[in-house]
Amino acid sequence: MNRTYLKLTLDLDFTLIAITAPLKDYVLCHKINTRLNTQFEKIEDHEIFFNVDEPAWSFSKYYFFVEQGEVEYYLISNRSSDGLLVPEMGNVDFFIIIREFIDQEDLNYLINGLNKLPDIQVAAKIDPVKLKSKENLVI
């Protein structure tokens, strides 16, 4: 009897920035919008089901779209009342997920701008492939 195997791969074709900032999500979003001239807006929460028998965990999510280049930016909280979105990154408070291509100059501008905000302790690019819980970041 022949067996057929289904192999699934995650679409990790995005740039990931980890942010450590002890702020409320809406305060951080306002500061980023003001400093970097972005227009992040609150959208429906990012929901993750960890167990079938339990309700989904909700993480606040903000969205910003740049028509030139059709680049999507998502600001997602790593913390909720239920726990962490990416448990192995316990020191990270937020993630910025950038879908579609962003050139190195724009990425450096974004990271440097984030690091210049006084309330952000650190903002750094992270390789999502190296994370154990990378599937939680798929939008």
mmCIF file with all atom_site columns, C-alpha atoms in Angstrom:
data_model
loop_
_atom_site.group_PDB
_atom_site.id
_atom_site.type_symbol
_atom_site.label_atom_id
_atom_site.label_alt_id
_atom_site.label_comp_id
_atom_site.label_asym_id
_atom_site.label_entity_id
_atom_site.label_seq_id
_atom_site.pdbx_PDB_ins_code
_atom_site.Cartn_x
_atom_site.Cartn_y
_atom_site.Cartn_z
_atom_site.occupancy
_atom_site.B_iso_or_equiv
_atom_site.pdbx_formal_charge
_atom_site.auth_seq_id
_atom_site.auth_comp_id
_atom_site.auth_asym_id
_atom_site.auth_atom_id
_atom_site.pdbx_PDB_model_num
ATOM 1   C CA . MET A 1 1   ? 0.000   0.000  0.000  1.00 0.00 ? 1   MET A CA 1
ATOM 2   C CA . ASN A 1 2   ? 1.394   3.385  -1.016 1.00 0.00 ? 2   ASN A CA 1
ATOM 3   C CA . ARG A 1 3   ? 1.422   6.185  1.510  1.00 0.00 ? 3   ARG A CA 1
ATOM 4   C CA . THR A 1 4   ? 1.134   9.817  0.668  1.00 0.00 ? 4   THR A CA 1
ATOM 5   C CA . TYR A 1 5   ? 2.556   12.381 3.046  1.00 0.00 ? 5   TYR A CA 1
ATOM 6   C CA . LEU A 1 6   ? 1.429   15.952 3.272  1.00 0.00 ? 6   LEU A CA 1
ATOM 7   C CA . LYS A 1 7   ? 4.221   18.347 4.096  1.00 0.00 ? 7   LYS A CA 1
ATOM 8   C CA . LEU A 1 8   ? 3.219   21.817 5.254  1.00 0.00 ? 8   LEU A CA 1
ATOM 9   C CA . THR A 1 9   ? 5.548   24.769 5.318  1.00 0.00 ? 9   THR A CA 1
ATOM 10  C CA . LEU A 1 10  ? 4.888   28.076 6.982  1.00 0.00 ? 10  LEU A CA 1
ATOM 11  C CA . ASP A 1 11  ? 5.001   31.283 4.980  1.00 0.00 ? 11  ASP A CA 1
ATOM 12  C CA . LEU A 1 12  ? 7.724   33.114 6.886  1.00 0.00 ? 12  LEU A CA 1
ATOM 13  C CA . ASP A 1 13  ? 8.362   35.588 4.100  1.00 0.00 ? 13  ASP A CA 1
ATOM 14  C CA . PHE A 1 14  ? 8.301   38.656 6.332  1.00 0.00 ? 14  PHE A CA 1
ATOM 15  C CA . THR A 1 15  ? 10.684  40.884 8.233  1.00 0.00 ? 15  THR A CA 1
ATOM 16  C CA . LEU A 1 16  ? 10.388  40.769 12.013 1.00 0.00 ? 16  LEU A CA 1
ATOM 17  C CA . ILE A 1 17  ? 11.385  43.498 14.458 1.00 0.00 ? 17  ILE A CA 1
ATOM 18  C CA . ALA A 1 18  ? 11.285  42.847 18.200 1.00 0.00 ? 18  ALA A CA 1
ATOM 19  C CA . ILE A 1 19  ? 10.618  45.810 20.497 1.00 0.00 ? 19  ILE A CA 1
ATOM 20  C CA . THR A 1 20  ? 11.163  46.064 24.230 1.00 0.00 ? 20  THR A CA 1
ATOM 21  C CA . ALA A 1 21  ? 9.131   48.946 25.631 1.00 0.00 ? 21  ALA A CA 1
ATOM 22  C CA . PRO A 1 22  ? 7.188   48.924 28.918 1.00 0.00 ? 22  PRO A CA 1
ATOM 23  C CA . LEU A 1 23  ? 4.223   50.827 27.441 1.00 0.00 ? 23  LEU A CA 1
ATOM 24  C CA . LYS A 1 24  ? 0.575   50.199 26.683 1.00 0.00 ? 24  LYS A CA 1
ATOM 25  C CA . ASP A 1 25  ? 0.027   49.223 23.047 1.00 0.00 ? 25  ASP A CA 1
ATOM 26  C CA . TYR A 1 26  ? -1.920  52.364 22.130 1.00 0.00 ? 26  TYR A CA 1
ATOM 27  C CA . VAL A 1 27  ? 0.718   54.630 23.734 1.00 0.00 ? 27  VAL A CA 1
ATOM 28  C CA . LEU A 1 28  ? 3.524   52.952 21.799 1.00 0.00 ? 28  LEU A CA 1
ATOM 29  C CA . CYS A 1 29  ? 1.480   53.129 18.607 1.00 0.00 ? 29  CYS A CA 1
ATOM 30  C CA . HIS A 1 30  ? 0.891   56.862 19.087 1.00 0.00 ? 30  HIS A CA 1
ATOM 31  C CA . LYS A 1 31  ? 4.586   57.504 19.740 1.00 0.00 ? 31  LYS A CA 1
ATOM 32  C CA . ILE A 1 32  ? 5.612   55.538 16.629 1.00 0.00 ? 32  ILE A CA 1
ATOM 33  C CA . ASN A 1 33  ? 3.017   57.350 14.512 1.00 0.00 ? 33  ASN A CA 1
ATOM 34  C CA . THR A 1 34  ? 4.201   60.735 15.766 1.00 0.00 ? 34  THR A CA 1
ATOM 35  C CA . ARG A 1 35  ? 7.941   60.059 15.496 1.00 0.00 ? 35  ARG A CA 1
ATOM 36  C CA . LEU A 1 36  ? 8.103   58.032 12.275 1.00 0.00 ? 36  LEU A CA 1
ATOM 37  C CA . ASN A 1 37  ? 5.166   59.621 10.452 1.00 0.00 ? 37  ASN A CA 1
ATOM 38  C CA . THR A 1 38  ? 3.287   56.329 10.175 1.00 0.00 ? 38  THR A CA 1
ATOM 39  C CA . GLN A 1 39  ? -0.447  55.733 10.464 1.00 0.00 ? 39  GLN A CA 1
ATOM 40  C CA . PHE A 1 40  ? -0.864  52.577 12.522 1.00 0.00 ? 40  PHE A CA 1
ATOM 41  C CA . GLU A 1 41  ? -4.521  51.929 13.322 1.00 0.00 ? 41  GLU A CA 1
ATOM 42  C CA . LYS A 1 42  ? -6.081  49.393 15.668 1.00 0.00 ? 42  LYS A CA 1
ATOM 43  C CA . ILE A 1 43  ? -7.593  46.383 13.909 1.00 0.00 ? 43  ILE A CA 1
ATOM 44  C CA . GLU A 1 44  ? -9.079  43.087 15.055 1.00 0.00 ? 44  GLU A CA 1
ATOM 45  C CA . ASP A 1 45  ? -6.925  41.276 17.618 1.00 0.00 ? 45  ASP A CA 1
ATOM 46  C CA . HIS A 1 46  ? -4.512  38.548 16.576 1.00 0.00 ? 46  HIS A CA 1
ATOM 47  C CA . GLU A 1 47  ? -5.995  35.310 17.924 1.00 0.00 ? 47  GLU A CA 1
ATOM 48  C CA . ILE A 1 48  ? -4.089  32.104 18.617 1.00 0.00 ? 48  ILE A CA 1
ATOM 49  C CA . PHE A 1 49  ? -5.601  28.763 19.610 1.00 0.00 ? 49  PHE A CA 1
ATOM 50  C CA . PHE A 1 50  ? -3.168  26.896 21.843 1.00 0.00 ? 50  PHE A CA 1
ATOM 51  C CA . ASN A 1 51  ? -5.631  24.129 22.757 1.00 0.00 ? 51  ASN A CA 1
ATOM 52  C CA . VAL A 1 52  ? -8.739  23.010 20.913 1.00 0.00 ? 52  VAL A CA 1
ATOM 53  C CA . ASP A 1 53  ? -10.770 22.836 24.117 1.00 0.00 ? 53  ASP A CA 1
ATOM 54  C CA . GLU A 1 54  ? -9.868  26.353 25.272 1.00 0.00 ? 54  GLU A CA 1
ATOM 55  C CA . PRO A 1 55  ? -10.800 29.782 23.915 1.00 0.00 ? 55  PRO A CA 1
ATOM 56  C CA . ALA A 1 56  ? -8.344  31.667 21.723 1.00 0.00 ? 56  ALA A CA 1
ATOM 57  C CA . TRP A 1 57  ? -5.751  33.988 23.218 1.00 0.00 ? 57  TRP A CA 1
ATOM 58  C CA . SER A 1 58  ? -6.026  37.543 21.901 1.00 0.00 ? 58  SER A CA 1
ATOM 59  C CA . PHE A 1 59  ? -3.118  39.887 21.256 1.00 0.00 ? 59  PHE A CA 1
ATOM 60  C CA . SER A 1 60  ? -3.648  43.518 20.276 1.00 0.00 ? 60  SER A CA 1
ATOM 61  C CA . LYS A 1 61  ? -2.806  44.298 16.659 1.00 0.00 ? 61  LYS A CA 1
ATOM 62  C CA . TYR A 1 62  ? -2.299  47.511 14.683 1.00 0.00 ? 62  TYR A CA 1
ATOM 63  C CA . TYR A 1 63  ? -1.992  47.891 10.919 1.00 0.00 ? 63  TYR A CA 1
ATOM 64  C CA . PHE A 1 64  ? -0.310  50.361 8.568  1.00 0.00 ? 64  PHE A CA 1
ATOM 65  C CA . PHE A 1 65  ? -0.256  50.074 4.757  1.00 0.00 ? 65  PHE A CA 1
ATOM 66  C CA . VAL A 1 66  ? 2.135   51.851 2.380  1.00 0.00 ? 66  VAL A CA 1
ATOM 67  C CA . GLU A 1 67  ? 0.651   51.982 -1.111 1.00 0.00 ? 67  GLU A CA 1
ATOM 68  C CA . GLN A 1 68  ? 4.015   52.591 -2.745 1.00 0.00 ? 68  GLN A CA 1
ATOM 69  C CA . GLY A 1 69  ? 5.428   49.074 -2.798 1.00 0.00 ? 69  GLY A CA 1
ATOM 70  C CA . GLU A 1 70  ? 2.272   47.656 -1.181 1.00 0.00 ? 70  GLU A CA 1
ATOM 71  C CA . VAL A 1 71  ? 4.069   47.055 2.112  1.00 0.00 ? 71  VAL A CA 1
ATOM 72  C CA . GLU A 1 72  ? 2.013   45.953 5.116  1.00 0.00 ? 72  GLU A CA 1
ATOM 73  C CA . TYR A 1 73  ? 3.137   46.685 8.667  1.00 0.00 ? 73  TYR A CA 1
ATOM 74  C CA . TYR A 1 74  ? 1.635   44.992 11.707 1.00 0.00 ? 74  TYR A CA 1
ATOM 75  C CA . LEU A 1 75  ? 2.375   45.974 15.300 1.00 0.00 ? 75  LEU A CA 1
ATOM 76  C CA . ILE A 1 76  ? 1.443   43.047 17.555 1.00 0.00 ? 76  ILE A CA 1
ATOM 77  C CA . SER A 1 77  ? 1.693   42.818 21.316 1.00 0.00 ? 77  SER A CA 1
ATOM 78  C CA . ASN A 1 78  ? 3.671   39.874 22.675 1.00 0.00 ? 78  ASN A CA 1
ATOM 79  C CA . ARG A 1 79  ? 1.654   39.980 25.895 1.00 0.00 ? 79  ARG A CA 1
ATOM 80  C CA . SER A 1 80  ? -1.976  39.371 26.734 1.00 0.00 ? 80  SER A CA 1
ATOM 81  C CA . SER A 1 81  ? -3.839  38.531 29.917 1.00 0.00 ? 81  SER A CA 1
ATOM 82  C CA . ASP A 1 82  ? -3.487  34.853 28.950 1.00 0.00 ? 82  ASP A CA 1
ATOM 83  C CA . GLY A 1 83  ? 0.271   34.746 28.320 1.00 0.00 ? 83  GLY A CA 1
ATOM 84  C CA . LEU A 1 84  ? 2.947   35.361 25.689 1.00 0.00 ? 84  LEU A CA 1
ATOM 85  C CA . LEU A 1 85  ? 2.534   35.142 21.925 1.00 0.00 ? 85  LEU A CA 1
ATOM 86  C CA . VAL A 1 86  ? 6.156   34.002 21.531 1.00 0.00 ? 86  VAL A CA 1
ATOM 87  C CA . PRO A 1 87  ? 7.098   32.466 24.908 1.00 0.00 ? 87  PRO A CA 1
ATOM 88  C CA . GLU A 1 88  ? 10.805  32.131 24.142 1.00 0.00 ? 88  GLU A CA 1
ATOM 89  C CA . MET A 1 89  ? 10.991  35.924 23.679 1.00 0.00 ? 89  MET A CA 1
ATOM 90  C CA . GLY A 1 90  ? 9.753   36.822 27.158 1.00 0.00 ? 90  GLY A CA 1
ATOM 91  C CA . ASN A 1 91  ? 11.748  40.055 27.289 1.00 0.00 ? 91  ASN A CA 1
ATOM 92  C CA . VAL A 1 92  ? 10.057  41.373 24.107 1.00 0.00 ? 92  VAL A CA 1
ATOM 93  C CA . ASP A 1 93  ? 6.896   43.441 24.483 1.00 0.00 ? 93  ASP A CA 1
ATOM 94  C CA . PHE A 1 94  ? 5.926   43.975 20.822 1.00 0.00 ? 94  PHE A CA 1
ATOM 95  C CA . PHE A 1 95  ? 6.676   42.767 17.318 1.00 0.00 ? 95  PHE A CA 1
ATOM 96  C CA . ILE A 1 96  ? 6.512   44.622 14.041 1.00 0.00 ? 96  ILE A CA 1
ATOM 97  C CA . ILE A 1 97  ? 5.861   42.295 11.121 1.00 0.00 ? 97  ILE A CA 1
ATOM 98  C CA . ILE A 1 98  ? 6.621   43.725 7.683  1.00 0.00 ? 98  ILE A CA 1
ATOM 99  C CA . ARG A 1 99  ? 5.032   41.850 4.801  1.00 0.00 ? 99  ARG A CA 1
ATOM 100 C CA . GLU A 1 100 ? 6.378   42.330 1.280  1.00 0.00 ? 100 GLU A CA 1
ATOM 101 C CA . PHE A 1 101 ? 9.795   43.649 0.399  1.00 0.00 ? 101 PHE A CA 1
ATOM 102 C CA . ILE A 1 102 ? 11.416  46.442 2.380  1.00 0.00 ? 102 ILE A CA 1
ATOM 103 C CA . ASP A 1 103 ? 14.858  47.612 1.313  1.00 0.00 ? 103 ASP A CA 1
ATOM 104 C CA . GLN A 1 104 ? 17.709  47.767 3.794  1.00 0.00 ? 104 GLN A CA 1
ATOM 105 C CA . GLU A 1 105 ? 17.759  51.576 3.866  1.00 0.00 ? 105 GLU A CA 1
ATOM 106 C CA . ASP A 1 106 ? 14.067  51.783 4.862  1.00 0.00 ? 106 ASP A CA 1
ATOM 107 C CA . LEU A 1 107 ? 14.521  49.002 7.411  1.00 0.00 ? 107 LEU A CA 1
ATOM 108 C CA . ASN A 1 108 ? 17.506  50.787 8.973  1.00 0.00 ? 108 ASN A CA 1
ATOM 109 C CA . TYR A 1 109 ? 15.509  54.043 9.079  1.00 0.00 ? 109 TYR A CA 1
ATOM 110 C CA . LEU A 1 110 ? 12.663  52.268 10.887 1.00 0.00 ? 110 LEU A CA 1
ATOM 111 C CA . ILE A 1 111 ? 14.892  50.487 13.425 1.00 0.00 ? 111 ILE A CA 1
ATOM 112 C CA . ASN A 1 112 ? 16.986  53.599 14.098 1.00 0.00 ? 112 ASN A CA 1
ATOM 113 C CA . GLY A 1 113 ? 13.833  55.700 14.496 1.00 0.00 ? 113 GLY A CA 1
ATOM 114 C CA . LEU A 1 114 ? 12.380  53.187 16.943 1.00 0.00 ? 114 LEU A CA 1
ATOM 115 C CA . ASN A 1 115 ? 15.612  53.089 18.953 1.00 0.00 ? 115 ASN A CA 1
ATOM 116 C CA . LYS A 1 116 ? 15.613  56.904 19.206 1.00 0.00 ? 116 LYS A CA 1
ATOM 117 C CA . LEU A 1 117 ? 12.256  56.907 20.990 1.00 0.00 ? 117 LEU A CA 1
ATOM 118 C CA . PRO A 1 118 ? 13.041  57.441 24.695 1.00 0.00 ? 118 PRO A CA 1
ATOM 119 C CA . ASP A 1 119 ? 10.528  54.833 25.912 1.00 0.00 ? 119 ASP A CA 1
ATOM 120 C CA . ILE A 1 120 ? 11.852  52.029 23.702 1.00 0.00 ? 120 ILE A CA 1
ATOM 121 C CA . GLN A 1 121 ? 14.689  50.150 25.357 1.00 0.00 ? 121 GLN A CA 1
ATOM 122 C CA . VAL A 1 122 ? 15.657  48.264 22.210 1.00 0.00 ? 122 VAL A CA 1
ATOM 123 C CA . ALA A 1 123 ? 14.323  47.476 18.742 1.00 0.00 ? 123 ALA A CA 1
ATOM 124 C CA . ALA A 1 124 ? 16.113  44.850 16.671 1.00 0.00 ? 124 ALA A CA 1
ATOM 125 C CA . LYS A 1 125 ? 15.562  42.678 13.622 1.00 0.00 ? 125 LYS A CA 1
ATOM 126 C CA . ILE A 1 126 ? 14.939  39.011 14.444 1.00 0.00 ? 126 ILE A CA 1
ATOM 127 C CA . ASP A 1 127 ? 15.060  35.988 12.134 1.00 0.00 ? 127 ASP A CA 1
ATOM 128 C CA . PRO A 1 128 ? 11.596  34.371 12.462 1.00 0.00 ? 128 PRO A CA 1
ATOM 129 C CA . VAL A 1 129 ? 12.898  31.002 11.235 1.00 0.00 ? 129 VAL A CA 1
ATOM 130 C CA . LYS A 1 130 ? 14.965  30.603 14.419 1.00 0.00 ? 130 LYS A CA 1
ATOM 131 C CA . LEU A 1 131 ? 11.964  30.972 16.740 1.00 0.00 ? 131 LEU A CA 1
ATOM 132 C CA . LYS A 1 132 ? 10.271  27.896 18.214 1.00 0.00 ? 132 LYS A CA 1
ATOM 133 C CA . SER A 1 133 ? 6.858   29.604 18.177 1.00 0.00 ? 133 SER A CA 1
ATOM 134 C CA . LYS A 1 134 ? 7.161   31.106 14.697 1.00 0.00 ? 134 LYS A CA 1
ATOM 135 C CA . GLU A 1 135 ? 3.746   29.763 13.695 1.00 0.00 ? 135 GLU A CA 1
ATOM 136 C CA . ASN A 1 136 ? 2.145   32.211 16.166 1.00 0.00 ? 136 ASN A CA 1
ATOM 137 C CA . LEU A 1 137 ? 3.407   35.110 14.040 1.00 0.00 ? 137 LEU A CA 1
ATOM 138 C CA . VAL A 1 138 ? 1.783   34.009 10.800 1.00 0.00 ? 138 VAL A CA 1
ATOM 139 C CA . ILE A 1 139 ? -0.930  36.486 9.883  1.00 0.00 ? 139 ILE A CA 1
#
